[in-house]
């Protein structure tokens, strides 16, 4: 793999304007047409379109610039360098572990490539509850199509690996429909290490598509640079204050390296906040942004995930092959949108560190589970939060040091949905031929029959901390709405109270999606960024 081309290093060699971290220091003051905070799904789409429109763009990324030359399929290096809080970000009460990217390309650099358009039922909910009449299937379709073409999002035609095929086979035996997942890849080597950064540049993340396109058009990129706060006056942003996020070389009394605090002020005509849900509300909270109706940071959603682990006679080797290629929406489509919480079923890839840190137990029990790793198969259920009064999501707050944290109460309604999801997944795994199944709950034990597992899970207390809950999808906190009483952001993506600030990331969504959200961000932001480019430059631009 060392013989492969590295488009990032090639771009730097031919003159990309990259500053911060190991590159040249940024000046104390910069001016531009548009400053974009973040470099993930929303930021990348926006950067390419605005640069195409001839605007001077500066992209500010908190994490490092890593590339295929750095991606060596080692968890020990990937998690600390590519993820928020070294892949250990948690909700305020520590009950939910959250995986989010923190590098150029954001979560698109480390996600598992699953791509779904926003479900029609979700869009209908937004229209009915949040006054978003323009957010319908027909209006968004051309913007999704452009994003799919630009990022090579197509159905995965390679036969699924055993990990995913077990979901397909088990569901089929129970008469549950399952389908193939579309993926944003080109020339995929089927290695299975998508979550550690793609070493072959096959994943069409923002790292290898829109960010390079914007840089080729003259955009500037600041890396290892943290957006601290906006300066505000008269209903506008007047400046963005950033700091270097690179280590200072000095140590605290506890032996930790302190962060360099060189201040950078960026003055732009327009600002785009695309730091991702949790971080985007955090910037606005640190800035003292106007919030007359108390909606900033509220209605932040996670798709809380519960999981069921199982052991098969044959080897599964869930780390090999495309990570997610089969799904079932049966338990979404059979639930009324305001009834019991619905859930999407998928089969995640397994790697040793993630596996060992997620499964419950200790001592001999955990030893036995780790020993079964090559034979292990896990299913996950994405719970569709935000559609019911008893599933209001969480709220982003600031810690004493100014960093953002999500308070996300796991309500009895959500946890009862978790119980139903565990039952569904266990039944599928037994139908697929599992020898034993272990729902990821601290009080559960390995079960060897469906009847035994069903009775045990029906008796388990579904409580936070006892039930293992994780998430890789964070949405909301700066929600779109047709009125300022219901949301932070207007339907065109502009902040309701700050006329030169747009929000272009997953924090826009007024509920969860009910599907892996990257394509929803691509489609919605493609539309918003085209409109913004026209407003700022008078030019029509598209991704195609």
Short mmCIF file of C-alpha atoms in Angstrom, two decimals:
data_model
loop_
_atom_site.label_atom_id
_atom_site.label_comp_id
_atom_site.label_asym_id
_atom_site.label_seq_id
_atom_site.Cartn_x
_atom_site.Cartn_y
_atom_site.Cartn_z
CA UNK A 1 0.00 0.00 0.00
CA UNK A 2 3.00 2.30 0.35
CA UNK A 3 3.16 2.41 -3.46
CA UNK A 4 -0.24 4.06 -3.74
CA UNK A 5 -0.50 7.74 -4.55
CA UNK A 6 -1.29 10.08 -1.66
CA UNK A 7 -3.45 12.91 -3.03
CA UNK A 8 -3.01 14.97 0.14
CA UNK A 9 0.78 14.94 0.04
CA UNK A 10 0.68 15.60 -3.70
CA UNK A 11 -1.59 18.61 -3.15
CA UNK A 12 0.67 20.06 -0.49
CA UNK A 13 3.65 19.58 -2.80
CA UNK A 14 1.96 21.55 -5.57
CA UNK A 15 1.17 24.48 -3.32
CA UNK A 16 -2.00 24.03 -1.29
CA UNK A 17 -2.37 26.74 1.34
CA UNK A 18 -2.29 24.70 4.56
CA UNK A 19 -1.36 26.26 7.90
CA UNK A 20 -1.34 25.21 11.54
CA UNK A 21 -0.02 22.09 13.24
CA UNK A 22 3.20 20.97 11.54
CA UNK A 23 2.73 23.49 8.71
CA UNK A 24 3.44 27.21 8.64
CA UNK A 25 1.82 29.20 11.44
CA UNK A 26 -1.30 31.16 10.56
CA UNK A 27 -1.08 34.94 10.85
CA UNK A 28 -2.70 36.59 13.84
CA UNK A 29 -5.34 38.15 11.58
CA UNK A 30 -6.87 36.82 8.38
CA UNK A 31 -9.58 38.15 6.08
CA UNK A 32 -11.70 36.24 3.56
CA UNK A 33 -15.13 36.06 1.99
CA UNK A 34 -16.25 32.98 3.94
CA UNK A 35 -14.82 31.25 7.01
CA UNK A 36 -15.96 27.64 7.40
CA UNK A 37 -15.63 25.96 10.79
CA UNK A 38 -15.07 22.23 10.35
CA UNK A 39 -14.08 20.05 7.40
CA UNK A 40 -16.58 17.17 7.58
CA UNK A 41 -19.68 16.32 5.54
CA UNK A 42 -21.32 19.76 5.59
CA UNK A 43 -18.12 21.80 5.56
CA UNK A 44 -16.62 19.86 2.65
CA UNK A 45 -19.65 20.25 0.39
CA UNK A 46 -19.88 23.94 1.25
CA UNK A 47 -16.17 24.59 0.73
CA UNK A 48 -16.16 23.11 -2.78
CA UNK A 49 -19.28 24.98 -3.89
CA UNK A 50 -18.22 28.36 -2.49
CA UNK A 51 -14.73 28.02 -3.93
CA UNK A 52 -16.29 27.17 -7.31
CA UNK A 53 -18.26 30.40 -7.03
CA UNK A 54 -14.98 32.30 -6.87
CA UNK A 55 -15.18 33.17 -3.17
CA UNK A 56 -12.14 33.33 -0.90
CA UNK A 57 -12.64 30.48 1.57
CA UNK A 58 -10.82 29.66 4.80
CA UNK A 59 -11.51 26.24 6.40
CA UNK A 60 -10.77 25.86 10.11
CA UNK A 61 -10.30 22.30 11.44
CA UNK A 62 -9.65 21.40 15.07
CA UNK A 63 -8.03 18.06 14.24
CA UNK A 64 -4.94 17.10 12.23
CA UNK A 65 -4.48 16.61 8.51
CA UNK A 66 -3.88 12.89 8.08
CA UNK A 67 -3.83 11.00 4.79
CA UNK A 68 -3.62 7.52 3.32
CA UNK A 69 0.11 7.43 4.06
CA UNK A 70 -0.77 7.67 7.77
CA UNK A 71 -3.61 5.12 7.75
CA UNK A 72 -2.05 1.79 8.70
CA UNK A 73 -5.09 -0.07 10.09
CA UNK A 74 -3.85 0.26 13.69
CA UNK A 75 -6.49 1.11 16.27
CA UNK A 76 -3.81 2.34 18.67
CA UNK A 77 -2.96 5.18 16.27
CA UNK A 78 -6.32 5.85 14.63
CA UNK A 79 -8.47 6.53 17.68
CA UNK A 80 -6.20 9.12 19.38
CA UNK A 81 -5.45 10.96 16.15
CA UNK A 82 -8.73 10.82 14.21
CA UNK A 83 -11.55 10.87 16.79
CA UNK A 84 -13.01 13.30 19.29
CA UNK A 85 -11.57 12.59 22.74
CA UNK A 86 -9.64 9.55 21.40
CA UNK A 87 -12.89 7.74 20.53
CA UNK A 88 -13.94 7.98 24.19
CA UNK A 89 -16.31 10.98 24.04
CA UNK A 90 -19.25 10.37 26.36
CA UNK A 91 -22.47 11.97 27.41
CA UNK A 92 -22.42 13.99 30.63
CA UNK A 93 -23.46 11.04 32.80
CA UNK A 94 -21.03 8.68 30.98
CA UNK A 95 -23.93 6.40 30.00
CA UNK A 96 -23.35 6.66 26.23
CA UNK A 97 -20.07 6.47 24.31
CA UNK A 98 -20.03 8.67 21.19
CA UNK A 99 -17.79 8.14 18.16
CA UNK A 100 -17.13 11.35 16.19
CA UNK A 101 -14.33 12.28 13.84
CA UNK A 102 -11.77 14.96 14.67
CA UNK A 103 -9.52 15.34 11.65
CA UNK A 104 -9.65 16.79 8.15
CA UNK A 105 -12.72 15.17 6.62
CA UNK A 106 -14.36 14.81 10.02
CA UNK A 107 -16.46 11.72 10.54
CA UNK A 108 -16.48 11.07 6.78
CA UNK A 109 -12.82 10.05 7.11
CA UNK A 110 -13.60 7.38 9.70
CA UNK A 111 -17.19 6.27 9.11
CA UNK A 112 -18.24 2.93 7.64
CA UNK A 113 -19.53 4.43 4.33
CA UNK A 114 -23.26 3.59 4.83
CA UNK A 115 -25.30 6.01 2.71
CA UNK A 116 -29.08 6.54 2.89
CA UNK A 117 -31.27 9.36 1.65
CA UNK A 118 -33.40 10.98 4.35
CA UNK A 119 -36.49 8.75 4.79
CA UNK A 120 -39.77 10.18 3.51
CA UNK A 121 -41.37 9.65 6.92
CA UNK A 122 -38.69 11.80 8.56
CA UNK A 123 -39.19 14.61 6.05
CA UNK A 124 -42.96 14.46 6.56
CA UNK A 125 -42.44 14.81 10.32
CA UNK A 126 -40.29 17.90 9.76
CA UNK A 127 -42.90 19.41 7.46
CA UNK A 128 -45.73 18.79 9.93
CA UNK A 129 -43.96 19.68 13.19
CA UNK A 130 -41.34 22.27 12.23
CA UNK A 131 -42.82 24.18 9.32
CA UNK A 132 -40.25 22.91 6.81
CA UNK A 133 -42.56 22.73 3.79
CA UNK A 134 -39.63 22.84 1.36
CA UNK A 135 -38.01 19.75 2.83
CA UNK A 136 -39.77 17.04 0.86
CA UNK A 137 -38.68 14.09 -1.23
CA UNK A 138 -39.21 15.81 -4.57
CA UNK A 139 -37.42 19.04 -3.64
CA UNK A 140 -34.36 17.27 -2.21
CA UNK A 141 -34.06 14.55 -4.87
CA UNK A 142 -31.87 16.47 -7.35
CA UNK A 143 -29.47 17.52 -4.58
CA UNK A 144 -29.16 13.95 -3.35
CA UNK A 145 -28.55 12.79 -6.93
CA UNK A 146 -25.75 15.34 -7.39
CA UNK A 147 -24.09 14.28 -4.13
CA UNK A 148 -24.39 10.60 -5.04
CA UNK A 149 -22.74 11.21 -8.40
CA UNK A 150 -19.99 13.40 -6.94
CA UNK A 151 -19.15 10.89 -4.18
CA UNK A 152 -19.77 7.69 -6.13
CA UNK A 153 -22.58 6.56 -3.81
CA UNK A 154 -23.93 3.35 -5.33
CA UNK A 155 -25.30 0.00 -4.15
CA UNK A 156 -22.54 -2.37 -3.00
CA UNK A 157 -22.69 -5.23 -5.50
CA UNK A 158 -19.97 -7.40 -3.94
CA UNK A 159 -21.44 -10.32 -1.95
CA UNK A 160 -21.62 -9.41 1.74
CA UNK A 161 -19.02 -10.74 4.15
CA UNK A 162 -20.14 -13.39 6.63
CA UNK A 163 -20.76 -10.75 9.28
CA UNK A 164 -23.40 -9.01 7.16
CA UNK A 165 -24.72 -12.15 5.52
CA UNK A 166 -25.66 -13.57 8.92
CA UNK A 167 -28.05 -10.64 9.32
CA UNK A 168 -29.49 -11.34 5.88
CA UNK A 169 -29.84 -15.09 6.47
CA UNK A 170 -31.28 -14.82 9.97
CA UNK A 171 -33.80 -12.17 8.93
CA UNK A 172 -34.84 -14.21 5.88
CA UNK A 173 -35.62 -17.25 8.04
CA UNK A 174 -37.97 -15.10 10.10
CA UNK A 175 -39.58 -13.45 7.07
CA UNK A 176 -37.98 -10.10 7.86
CA UNK A 177 -36.90 -8.09 4.78
CA UNK A 178 -33.27 -6.97 4.54
CA UNK A 179 -31.60 -4.96 1.80
CA UNK A 180 -28.19 -3.86 0.53
CA UNK A 181 -26.62 -0.61 1.70
CA UNK A 182 -25.22 1.95 -0.71
CA UNK A 183 -21.62 3.02 -0.06
CA UNK A 184 -19.51 6.03 -1.06
CA UNK A 185 -16.51 4.15 -2.41
CA UNK A 186 -14.58 3.90 -5.67
CA UNK A 187 -12.24 0.98 -6.34
CA UNK A 188 -12.73 -0.39 -2.82
CA UNK A 189 -10.20 -3.04 -1.74
CA UNK A 190 -12.71 -4.58 0.69
CA UNK A 191 -10.21 -4.35 3.56
CA UNK A 192 -12.72 -3.64 6.33
CA UNK A 193 -10.73 -0.89 8.07
CA UNK A 194 -12.94 2.07 7.07
CA UNK A 195 -13.20 3.25 10.67
CA UNK A 196 -9.42 3.62 10.91
CA UNK A 197 -9.02 5.77 7.80
CA UNK A 198 -8.95 4.37 4.27
CA UNK A 199 -5.36 3.44 3.31
CA UNK A 200 -6.24 3.15 -0.41
CA UNK A 201 -8.25 6.37 -0.86
CA UNK A 202 -11.23 4.32 -2.03
CA UNK A 203 -13.63 5.88 0.46
CA UNK A 204 -14.95 9.05 -1.13
CA UNK A 205 -14.76 11.09 2.04
CA UNK A 206 -14.37 14.85 2.19
CA UNK A 207 -10.66 14.21 2.78
CA UNK A 208 -10.15 13.03 -0.82
CA UNK A 209 -13.00 14.77 -2.68
CA UNK A 210 -14.41 18.18 -1.79
CA UNK A 211 -11.64 19.50 0.48
CA UNK A 212 -8.93 18.87 -2.17
CA UNK A 213 -11.22 20.41 -4.80
CA UNK A 214 -11.63 23.54 -2.69
CA UNK A 215 -7.87 23.75 -2.01
CA UNK A 216 -7.13 23.40 -5.72
CA UNK A 217 -9.40 26.41 -6.25
CA UNK A 218 -7.41 28.49 -3.76
CA UNK A 219 -9.15 27.83 -0.44
CA UNK A 220 -6.97 27.97 2.68
CA UNK A 221 -6.98 25.27 5.35
CA UNK A 222 -6.05 25.79 8.99
CA UNK A 223 -5.48 22.52 10.84
CA UNK A 224 -5.04 21.82 14.54
CA UNK A 225 -6.83 25.14 15.00
CA UNK A 226 -9.78 25.42 17.37
CA UNK A 227 -12.69 27.78 16.76
CA UNK A 228 -13.18 29.34 20.17
CA UNK A 229 -15.94 31.90 19.71
CA UNK A 230 -17.54 34.50 17.50
CA UNK A 231 -17.41 38.20 18.18
CA UNK A 232 -20.91 39.60 17.70
CA UNK A 233 -22.40 43.06 17.16
CA UNK A 234 -25.68 44.40 15.78
CA UNK A 235 -27.07 41.03 14.71
CA UNK A 236 -23.94 39.97 12.86
CA UNK A 237 -20.72 38.05 13.39
CA UNK A 238 -17.82 40.50 13.21
CA UNK A 239 -14.95 38.03 13.74
CA UNK A 240 -14.07 34.46 14.61
CA UNK A 241 -11.48 33.93 17.33
CA UNK A 242 -9.41 30.73 17.04
CA UNK A 243 -6.47 29.24 18.90
CA UNK A 244 -3.71 26.85 17.99
CA UNK A 245 -4.57 23.32 19.01
CA UNK A 246 -0.99 22.08 18.78
CA UNK A 247 0.87 21.06 21.90
CA UNK A 248 3.07 23.73 23.45
CA UNK A 249 5.82 21.34 24.53
CA UNK A 250 5.22 22.36 28.16
CA UNK A 251 3.89 19.96 30.79
CA UNK A 252 1.35 20.43 33.55
CA UNK A 253 2.00 19.20 37.09
CA UNK A 254 0.17 16.03 36.10
CA UNK A 255 2.59 15.48 33.22
CA UNK A 256 0.14 16.35 30.42
CA UNK A 257 1.20 18.57 27.55
CA UNK A 258 -0.49 21.94 27.57
CA UNK A 259 -2.02 23.46 24.47
CA UNK A 260 -0.44 26.40 22.72
CA UNK A 261 -2.77 29.40 22.88
CA UNK A 262 -1.70 31.57 19.95
CA UNK A 263 -4.77 33.61 19.04
CA UNK A 264 -5.94 33.94 15.44
CA UNK A 265 -8.71 36.31 14.43
CA UNK A 266 -10.54 35.70 11.16
CA UNK A 267 -12.71 38.43 9.68
CA UNK A 268 -15.10 37.29 6.95
CA UNK A 269 -18.13 38.58 5.12
CA UNK A 270 -19.98 35.37 5.94
CA UNK A 271 -19.38 32.50 8.36
CA UNK A 272 -20.41 28.85 8.04
CA UNK A 273 -20.57 26.76 11.22
CA UNK A 274 -20.09 23.08 10.39
CA UNK A 275 -18.26 21.64 13.37
CA UNK A 276 -20.78 18.86 13.91
CA UNK A 277 -23.54 18.46 16.47
CA UNK A 278 -22.16 19.01 19.99
CA UNK A 279 -19.26 21.20 18.75
CA UNK A 280 -21.35 23.62 16.66
CA UNK A 281 -23.78 24.43 19.50
CA UNK A 282 -20.69 24.66 21.72
CA UNK A 283 -19.18 27.45 19.61
CA UNK A 284 -22.45 29.40 19.75
CA UNK A 285 -22.75 28.90 23.51
CA UNK A 286 -19.17 30.10 24.08
CA UNK A 287 -19.99 33.12 21.92
CA UNK A 288 -23.04 34.13 23.90
CA UNK A 289 -25.08 33.88 20.70
CA UNK A 290 -28.65 35.17 20.92
CA UNK A 291 -31.10 32.45 21.95
CA UNK A 292 -34.37 34.23 22.76
CA UNK A 293 -36.43 31.03 22.82
CA UNK A 294 -34.03 28.70 24.59
CA UNK A 295 -33.58 26.33 21.66
CA UNK A 296 -29.79 26.45 21.21
CA UNK A 297 -28.23 23.09 22.02
CA UNK A 298 -31.62 21.52 22.71
CA UNK A 299 -33.13 18.60 20.78
CA UNK A 300 -29.76 16.98 20.16
CA UNK A 301 -30.16 13.37 19.05
CA UNK A 302 -27.94 10.30 18.93
CA UNK A 303 -29.71 7.29 17.45
CA UNK A 304 -28.92 5.51 20.76
CA UNK A 305 -27.50 2.10 19.83
CA UNK A 306 -27.96 -1.17 21.71
CA UNK A 307 -26.16 -4.32 20.64
CA UNK A 308 -26.37 -8.10 20.77
CA UNK A 309 -23.21 -10.21 20.56
CA UNK A 310 -23.29 -13.84 19.42
CA UNK A 311 -20.90 -16.72 18.79
CA UNK A 312 -21.07 -19.03 15.77
CA UNK A 313 -19.50 -22.40 15.07
CA UNK A 314 -17.89 -21.08 11.89
CA UNK A 315 -15.46 -18.19 11.75
CA UNK A 316 -17.13 -14.83 11.12
CA UNK A 317 -14.03 -12.59 11.14
CA UNK A 318 -16.12 -9.46 11.40
CA UNK A 319 -13.09 -7.26 10.75
CA UNK A 320 -12.76 -8.51 7.16
CA UNK A 321 -14.57 -7.05 4.16
CA UNK A 322 -16.84 -4.07 3.65
CA UNK A 323 -18.06 -3.15 7.14
CA UNK A 324 -21.78 -2.54 6.64
CA UNK A 325 -23.57 -3.79 3.54
CA UNK A 326 -26.90 -5.22 4.78
CA UNK A 327 -29.65 -3.55 6.84
CA UNK A 328 -33.26 -4.02 7.82
CA UNK A 329 -35.81 -1.25 8.33
CA UNK A 330 -38.56 -3.71 9.21
CA UNK A 331 -38.76 -2.41 12.78
CA UNK A 332 -38.91 1.19 11.58
CA UNK A 333 -41.54 0.71 8.91
CA UNK A 334 -43.85 -1.35 11.13
CA UNK A 335 -43.97 1.30 13.89
CA UNK A 336 -46.14 4.42 13.85
CA UNK A 337 -43.78 7.35 13.86
CA UNK A 338 -45.21 8.60 17.18
CA UNK A 339 -45.67 5.12 18.68
CA UNK A 340 -43.09 2.83 20.30
CA UNK A 341 -39.60 3.83 19.21
CA UNK A 342 -38.57 2.27 15.90
CA UNK A 343 -35.12 0.98 15.11
CA UNK A 344 -32.86 0.15 12.18
CA UNK A 345 -30.76 -3.04 12.26
CA UNK A 346 -27.20 -3.26 10.95
CA UNK A 347 -24.12 -5.45 11.46
CA UNK A 348 -21.07 -3.45 12.63
CA UNK A 349 -17.48 -4.44 11.93
CA UNK A 350 -15.48 -5.65 14.93
CA UNK A 351 -11.92 -4.68 15.78
CA UNK A 352 -10.13 -5.79 18.96
CA UNK A 353 -10.02 -2.52 20.93
CA UNK A 354 -13.60 -1.50 20.15
CA UNK A 355 -14.81 -5.04 20.85
CA UNK A 356 -12.96 -5.39 24.15
CA UNK A 357 -14.06 -1.97 25.38
CA UNK A 358 -17.71 -2.56 24.50
CA UNK A 359 -18.54 -6.08 25.68
CA UNK A 360 -19.64 -6.37 29.32
CA UNK A 361 -18.17 -8.37 32.16
CA UNK A 362 -14.68 -9.01 33.53
CA UNK A 363 -12.42 -11.87 34.53
CA UNK A 364 -13.12 -15.31 33.13
CA UNK A 365 -16.36 -14.28 31.43
CA UNK A 366 -14.69 -11.51 29.47
CA UNK A 367 -11.72 -13.78 28.73
CA UNK A 368 -14.04 -16.37 27.18
CA UNK A 369 -15.78 -13.70 25.10
CA UNK A 370 -12.51 -12.25 23.83
CA UNK A 371 -11.28 -15.74 22.99
CA UNK A 372 -14.34 -16.17 20.77
CA UNK A 373 -13.53 -12.99 18.81
CA UNK A 374 -12.99 -14.64 15.37
CA UNK A 375 -16.37 -16.38 15.74
CA UNK A 376 -18.22 -13.35 17.06
CA UNK A 377 -21.08 -11.64 15.30
CA UNK A 378 -22.71 -8.48 16.64
CA UNK A 379 -25.87 -6.72 15.57
CA UNK A 380 -26.75 -3.14 16.42
CA UNK A 381 -30.04 -1.30 16.52
CA UNK A 382 -30.21 2.44 15.79
CA UNK A 383 -33.11 3.79 17.89
CA UNK A 384 -34.98 6.58 16.07
CA UNK A 385 -35.12 9.31 18.72
CA UNK A 386 -36.88 12.65 18.48
CA UNK A 387 -40.30 11.65 17.14
CA UNK A 388 -42.14 11.20 20.43
CA UNK A 389 -42.71 13.47 23.44
CA UNK A 390 -40.91 10.94 25.64
CA UNK A 391 -37.87 11.01 23.36
CA UNK A 392 -36.86 14.70 23.36
CA UNK A 393 -33.15 14.02 22.90
CA UNK A 394 -30.49 15.85 24.89
CA UNK A 395 -29.00 19.28 25.40
CA UNK A 396 -25.49 20.55 24.70
CA UNK A 397 -23.89 22.37 27.64
CA UNK A 398 -20.51 23.87 28.43
CA UNK A 399 -18.12 22.44 31.00
CA UNK A 400 -16.18 24.78 33.28
CA UNK A 401 -13.30 24.87 30.76
CA UNK A 402 -15.63 25.90 27.93
CA UNK A 403 -15.66 22.53 26.18
CA UNK A 404 -19.01 21.16 25.00
CA UNK A 405 -20.72 18.14 26.52
CA UNK A 406 -24.05 16.50 25.75
CA UNK A 407 -26.56 15.80 28.51
CA UNK A 408 -28.71 13.00 27.09
CA UNK A 409 -31.19 11.38 29.53
CA UNK A 410 -32.10 7.83 28.54
CA UNK A 411 -35.85 7.86 29.22
CA UNK A 412 -37.92 4.74 30.05
CA UNK A 413 -39.53 5.08 26.61
CA UNK A 414 -36.15 4.91 24.87
CA UNK A 415 -34.90 2.09 27.07
CA UNK A 416 -38.01 0.01 26.49
CA UNK A 417 -37.32 0.40 22.79
CA UNK A 418 -33.85 -0.90 23.52
CA UNK A 419 -35.35 -4.01 25.09
CA UNK A 420 -37.48 -4.70 22.02
CA UNK A 421 -34.45 -4.18 19.78
CA UNK A 422 -32.37 -6.66 21.81
CA UNK A 423 -35.13 -9.24 21.49
CA UNK A 424 -35.32 -8.71 17.71
CA UNK A 425 -31.57 -9.01 17.25
CA UNK A 426 -31.21 -12.12 19.41
CA UNK A 427 -34.01 -13.88 17.56
CA UNK A 428 -32.32 -13.13 14.23
CA UNK A 429 -28.96 -14.39 15.49
CA UNK A 430 -30.43 -17.66 16.73
CA UNK A 431 -32.28 -18.05 13.43
CA UNK A 432 -28.94 -17.61 11.65
CA UNK A 433 -27.46 -20.48 13.69
CA UNK A 434 -25.77 -18.82 16.68
CA UNK A 435 -24.48 -21.20 19.39
CA UNK A 436 -24.91 -18.53 22.05
CA UNK A 437 -26.12 -14.94 22.23
CA UNK A 438 -25.18 -12.24 24.74
CA UNK A 439 -27.13 -8.96 24.81
CA UNK A 440 -24.72 -6.21 25.85
CA UNK A 441 -26.06 -5.60 29.35
CA UNK A 442 -24.08 -5.87 32.58
CA UNK A 443 -26.60 -8.28 34.12
CA UNK A 444 -26.97 -10.52 31.07
CA UNK A 445 -25.27 -13.87 30.55
CA UNK A 446 -24.61 -15.90 27.40
CA UNK A 447 -27.83 -17.69 26.40
CA UNK A 448 -27.98 -20.86 24.32
CA UNK A 449 -31.61 -20.80 23.13
CA UNK A 450 -34.05 -18.19 21.92
CA UNK A 451 -36.59 -19.05 24.64
CA UNK A 452 -33.96 -18.70 27.38
CA UNK A 453 -32.70 -15.40 25.95
CA UNK A 454 -36.21 -13.99 25.47
CA UNK A 455 -37.25 -14.71 29.06
CA UNK A 456 -34.01 -13.31 30.46
CA UNK A 457 -34.10 -10.05 28.49
CA UNK A 458 -37.77 -9.50 29.33
CA UNK A 459 -36.73 -9.60 33.00
CA UNK A 460 -33.66 -7.34 32.73
CA UNK A 461 -33.82 -3.82 34.19
CA UNK A 462 -33.25 -1.57 31.19
CA UNK A 463 -31.33 1.15 32.98
CA UNK A 464 -28.53 3.49 31.87
CA UNK A 465 -25.06 2.21 32.75
CA UNK A 466 -26.39 -1.35 33.03
CA UNK A 467 -27.42 -1.43 29.36
CA UNK A 468 -24.49 -0.74 27.04
CA UNK A 469 -25.47 2.20 24.81
CA UNK A 470 -23.23 3.77 22.15
CA UNK A 471 -23.66 6.09 19.18
CA UNK A 472 -21.82 7.28 16.10
CA UNK A 473 -24.56 9.64 14.90
CA UNK A 474 -25.05 13.06 16.47
CA UNK A 475 -27.76 15.32 15.09
CA UNK A 476 -29.58 18.49 16.14
CA UNK A 477 -28.82 21.26 18.58
CA UNK A 478 -29.05 24.02 15.92
CA UNK A 479 -32.27 22.77 14.39
CA UNK A 480 -33.96 24.05 11.26
CA UNK A 481 -37.46 25.43 11.69
CA UNK A 482 -39.97 27.60 9.91
CA UNK A 483 -40.17 29.96 12.92
CA UNK A 484 -37.53 31.24 15.30
CA UNK A 485 -39.50 29.90 18.27
CA UNK A 486 -38.87 26.32 17.12
CA UNK A 487 -35.32 26.41 15.87
CA UNK A 488 -31.92 28.05 15.75
CA UNK A 489 -31.71 28.07 11.96
CA UNK A 490 -33.96 29.30 9.16
CA UNK A 491 -35.00 26.91 6.37
CA UNK A 492 -32.25 28.42 4.18
CA UNK A 493 -29.58 27.50 6.75
CA UNK A 494 -29.01 31.04 8.06
CA UNK A 495 -29.10 31.65 11.82
CA UNK A 496 -32.38 33.27 12.84
CA UNK A 497 -30.71 36.12 14.76
CA UNK A 498 -27.28 36.43 13.06
CA UNK A 499 -27.65 37.44 9.43
CA UNK A 500 -24.16 36.50 8.20
CA UNK A 501 -23.92 33.08 9.87
CA UNK A 502 -25.06 29.83 8.22
CA UNK A 503 -25.09 26.38 9.81
CA UNK A 504 -24.27 23.50 7.46
CA UNK A 505 -23.92 20.22 9.34
CA UNK A 506 -25.88 17.52 11.15
CA UNK A 507 -26.79 19.94 13.94
CA UNK A 508 -29.43 21.31 11.53
CA UNK A 509 -31.74 18.33 11.82
CA UNK A 510 -34.81 18.88 14.04
CA UNK A 511 -34.95 15.17 14.87
CA UNK A 512 -32.81 12.14 14.23
CA UNK A 513 -32.85 10.81 10.68
CA UNK A 514 -33.68 7.16 11.35
CA UNK A 515 -30.74 6.21 9.10
CA UNK A 516 -26.99 6.76 8.97
CA UNK A 517 -26.90 10.54 8.46
CA UNK A 518 -23.98 11.32 6.14
CA UNK A 519 -25.99 11.38 2.89
CA UNK A 520 -28.73 13.41 4.59
CA UNK A 521 -26.08 16.02 5.39
CA UNK A 522 -24.66 15.89 1.86
CA UNK A 523 -28.07 16.38 0.24
CA UNK A 524 -29.42 19.08 2.55
CA UNK A 525 -26.16 21.06 2.65
CA UNK A 526 -25.69 20.78 -1.12
CA UNK A 527 -28.97 22.63 -1.50
CA UNK A 528 -28.18 25.21 1.19
CA UNK A 529 -24.65 25.86 -0.06
CA UNK A 530 -25.80 26.37 -3.64
CA UNK A 531 -28.24 28.97 -2.36
CA UNK A 532 -25.55 30.62 -0.27
CA UNK A 533 -23.12 30.70 -3.20
CA UNK A 534 -25.75 32.43 -5.33
CA UNK A 535 -26.47 34.99 -2.59
CA UNK A 536 -22.82 35.81 -1.95
CA UNK A 537 -21.43 35.69 -5.49
CA UNK A 538 -24.38 35.87 -7.86
CA UNK A 539 -23.13 32.69 -9.53
CA UNK A 540 -24.88 29.37 -10.03
CA UNK A 541 -22.71 26.40 -9.03
CA UNK A 542 -23.40 22.68 -8.62
CA UNK A 543 -21.52 19.63 -7.38
CA UNK A 544 -21.96 17.78 -10.66
#
